[in-house]
Amino acid sequence: MNALFTIGAILFSVLFLGSGFGHFKALEPMTGYAKYKGLPAAKAGVIVSGLLFLVGAVAIIADSLGAFDGKVGTYGALAIALVMFPTAIIFHNFWKETDPQAKQNEQIQFNKDIALAGAALVIAAAFNANILG
């Protein structure tokens, strides 16, 4: 992989390392928020998403540094995307907000999550292209 991809993949992954650790550091408050937003099995959801962020980020970093053949990074990026799409829809459903300020804030967070999911898919595609040649 080239240097720009490696740098970009690492910078992308650092966000999810921090977020993954944050899921465990603030497990109870995050579980409360997940319950408030109607997530079934909220605590399990927080734990699983935190683990997927951590494992996905480590996989992307390791594979972008050449530790694997691209498959690990592909799966790591897909794991992150798998969490980000439903996170956007469940936690940042701006279309349900009536307060204009809250609606704007949730739409910003929704757009951010969708963009991060898209970036994860681009990273997965780049690793996969490397696998396929």
mmCIF file of C-alpha atoms in Angstrom:
data_model
loop_
_atom_site.group_PDB
_atom_site.id
_atom_site.type_symbol
_atom_site.label_atom_id
_atom_site.label_comp_id
_atom_site.label_asym_id
_atom_site.label_seq_id
_atom_site.Cartn_x
_atom_site.Cartn_y
_atom_site.Cartn_z
ATOM 1 C CA MET A 1 0.000 0.000 0.000
ATOM 2 C CA ASN A 2 1.245 3.490 -0.569
ATOM 3 C CA ALA A 3 2.262 6.010 2.073
ATOM 4 C CA LEU A 4 -0.802 8.242 1.668
ATOM 5 C CA PHE A 5 -3.120 5.302 2.200
ATOM 6 C CA THR A 6 -1.139 4.156 5.239
ATOM 7 C CA ILE A 7 -1.207 7.609 6.831
ATOM 8 C CA GLY A 8 -4.903 8.081 6.067
ATOM 9 C CA ALA A 9 -5.835 4.638 7.350
ATOM 10 C CA ILE A 10 -3.923 5.188 10.584
ATOM 11 C CA LEU A 11 -5.483 8.628 11.142
ATOM 12 C CA PHE A 12 -8.920 7.152 10.481
ATOM 13 C CA SER A 13 -8.249 4.277 12.882
ATOM 14 C CA VAL A 14 -7.034 6.494 15.726
ATOM 15 C CA LEU A 15 -10.561 7.923 15.979
ATOM 16 C CA PHE A 16 -11.972 4.429 16.467
ATOM 17 C CA LEU A 17 -9.298 3.386 18.950
ATOM 18 C CA GLY A 18 -10.296 6.335 21.115
ATOM 19 C CA SER A 19 -13.973 5.672 20.622
ATOM 20 C CA GLY A 20 -13.599 1.970 21.356
ATOM 21 C CA PHE A 21 -11.767 2.641 24.611
ATOM 22 C CA GLY A 22 -14.334 5.338 25.402
ATOM 23 C CA HIS A 23 -17.124 2.795 25.138
ATOM 24 C CA PHE A 24 -15.572 0.882 28.044
ATOM 25 C CA LYS A 25 -14.437 3.882 30.063
ATOM 26 C CA ALA A 26 -17.953 5.356 30.005
ATOM 27 C CA LEU A 27 -19.880 2.084 29.768
ATOM 28 C CA GLU A 28 -22.701 3.028 32.127
ATOM 29 C CA PRO A 29 -23.404 6.532 30.733
ATOM 30 C CA MET A 30 -23.243 5.202 27.175
ATOM 31 C CA THR A 31 -25.576 2.357 28.126
ATOM 32 C CA GLY A 32 -28.009 4.892 29.581
ATOM 33 C CA TYR A 33 -27.930 6.909 26.356
ATOM 34 C CA ALA A 34 -28.415 3.760 24.276
ATOM 35 C CA LYS A 35 -31.438 2.841 26.430
ATOM 36 C CA TYR A 36 -32.805 6.371 26.037
ATOM 37 C CA LYS A 37 -32.504 6.025 22.244
ATOM 38 C CA GLY A 38 -34.350 2.691 22.366
ATOM 39 C CA LEU A 39 -31.499 0.313 21.598
ATOM 40 C CA PRO A 40 -32.464 -3.201 22.691
ATOM 41 C CA ALA A 41 -29.826 -4.909 24.855
ATOM 42 C CA ALA A 42 -28.194 -1.518 25.277
ATOM 43 C CA LYS A 43 -25.226 -2.588 27.411
ATOM 44 C CA ALA A 44 -24.387 -5.470 25.077
ATOM 45 C CA GLY A 45 -24.671 -3.077 22.136
ATOM 46 C CA VAL A 46 -22.216 -0.651 23.707
ATOM 47 C CA ILE A 47 -19.772 -3.466 24.491
ATOM 48 C CA VAL A 48 -20.021 -5.070 21.036
ATOM 49 C CA SER A 49 -19.678 -1.750 19.209
ATOM 50 C CA GLY A 50 -16.681 -0.824 21.382
ATOM 51 C CA LEU A 51 -15.032 -4.159 20.610
ATOM 52 C CA LEU A 52 -15.734 -3.821 16.882
ATOM 53 C CA PHE A 53 -14.202 -0.336 16.901
ATOM 54 C CA LEU A 54 -11.082 -1.544 18.712
ATOM 55 C CA VAL A 55 -10.604 -4.706 16.677
ATOM 56 C CA GLY A 56 -11.416 -2.920 13.428
ATOM 57 C CA ALA A 57 -8.994 -0.080 14.118
ATOM 58 C CA VAL A 58 -6.150 -2.403 15.133
ATOM 59 C CA ALA A 59 -6.779 -4.557 12.050
ATOM 60 C CA ILE A 60 -6.665 -1.533 9.729
ATOM 61 C CA ILE A 61 -3.492 -0.170 11.323
ATOM 62 C CA ALA A 62 -1.702 -3.525 11.328
ATOM 63 C CA ASP A 63 -2.681 -4.330 7.760
ATOM 64 C CA SER A 64 -1.852 -0.858 6.460
ATOM 65 C CA LEU A 65 1.627 -1.305 7.964
ATOM 66 C CA GLY A 66 2.016 -4.573 6.056
ATOM 67 C CA ALA A 67 1.408 -7.068 8.855
ATOM 68 C CA PHE A 68 -1.210 -8.966 6.871
ATOM 69 C CA ASP A 69 -2.284 -9.504 3.285
ATOM 70 C CA GLY A 70 -5.229 -7.101 3.151
ATOM 71 C CA LYS A 71 -7.939 -9.479 4.327
ATOM 72 C CA VAL A 72 -7.617 -8.473 7.971
ATOM 73 C CA GLY A 73 -7.826 -4.777 7.118
ATOM 74 C CA THR A 74 -10.799 -5.390 4.843
ATOM 75 C CA TYR A 75 -12.691 -7.147 7.627
ATOM 76 C CA GLY A 76 -11.663 -4.509 10.165
ATOM 77 C CA ALA A 77 -12.948 -1.692 7.977
ATOM 78 C CA LEU A 78 -16.179 -3.589 7.281
ATOM 79 C CA ALA A 79 -16.665 -4.099 11.039
ATOM 80 C CA ILE A 80 -16.448 -0.354 11.580
ATOM 81 C CA ALA A 81 -18.872 0.355 8.717
ATOM 82 C CA LEU A 82 -21.225 -2.274 10.136
ATOM 83 C CA VAL A 83 -21.458 -0.260 13.357
ATOM 84 C CA MET A 84 -21.536 3.217 11.833
ATOM 85 C CA PHE A 85 -24.589 2.798 9.578
ATOM 86 C CA PRO A 86 -27.031 1.692 12.292
ATOM 87 C CA THR A 87 -25.452 4.143 14.742
ATOM 88 C CA ALA A 88 -26.370 6.990 12.409
ATOM 89 C CA ILE A 89 -29.946 5.782 12.030
ATOM 90 C CA ILE A 90 -30.640 4.802 15.647
ATOM 91 C CA PHE A 91 -28.793 7.506 17.554
ATOM 92 C CA HIS A 92 -28.928 10.495 15.209
ATOM 93 C CA ASN A 93 -32.404 10.295 13.707
ATOM 94 C CA PHE A 94 -32.680 14.026 13.067
ATOM 95 C CA TRP A 95 -35.951 13.570 11.174
ATOM 96 C CA LYS A 96 -37.687 12.901 14.507
ATOM 97 C CA GLU A 97 -36.488 16.111 16.166
ATOM 98 C CA THR A 98 -38.826 19.069 16.458
ATOM 99 C CA ASP A 99 -36.447 21.565 18.074
ATOM 100 C CA PRO A 100 -34.476 23.267 15.262
ATOM 101 C CA GLN A 101 -31.191 23.318 17.229
ATOM 102 C CA ALA A 102 -31.484 19.650 18.231
ATOM 103 C CA LYS A 103 -32.451 18.745 14.648
ATOM 104 C CA GLN A 104 -29.378 20.528 13.280
ATOM 105 C CA ASN A 105 -27.058 18.884 15.825
ATOM 106 C CA GLU A 106 -28.444 15.415 15.108
ATOM 107 C CA GLN A 107 -28.202 15.961 11.344
ATOM 108 C CA ILE A 108 -24.543 16.944 11.697
ATOM 109 C CA GLN A 109 -23.867 13.789 13.741
ATOM 110 C CA PHE A 110 -25.849 11.661 11.267
ATOM 111 C CA ASN A 111 -23.848 13.049 8.337
ATOM 112 C CA LYS A 112 -20.585 12.465 10.196
ATOM 113 C CA ASP A 113 -21.456 8.841 10.928
ATOM 114 C CA ILE A 114 -22.516 8.191 7.324
ATOM 115 C CA ALA A 115 -19.286 9.785 6.070
ATOM 116 C CA LEU A 116 -17.205 7.646 8.444
ATOM 117 C CA ALA A 117 -19.062 4.528 7.280
ATOM 118 C CA GLY A 118 -18.323 5.543 3.692
ATOM 119 C CA ALA A 119 -14.655 6.074 4.502
ATOM 120 C CA ALA A 120 -14.532 2.629 6.113
ATOM 121 C CA LEU A 121 -15.980 1.136 2.922
ATOM 122 C CA VAL A 122 -13.353 2.961 0.832
ATOM 123 C CA ILE A 123 -10.618 1.561 3.073
ATOM 124 C CA ALA A 124 -12.110 -1.938 2.750
ATOM 125 C CA ALA A 125 -12.202 -1.536 -1.037
ATOM 126 C CA ALA A 126 -8.573 -0.387 -1.114
ATOM 127 C CA PHE A 127 -7.437 -3.384 0.916
ATOM 128 C CA ASN A 128 -9.559 -5.665 -1.245
ATOM 129 C CA ALA A 129 -8.099 -4.193 -4.460
ATOM 130 C CA ASN A 130 -4.642 -4.929 -3.042
ATOM 131 C CA ILE A 131 -5.681 -8.540 -2.405
ATOM 132 C CA LEU A 132 -7.080 -8.971 -5.903
ATOM 133 C CA GLY A 133 -4.180 -7.204 -7.568
#
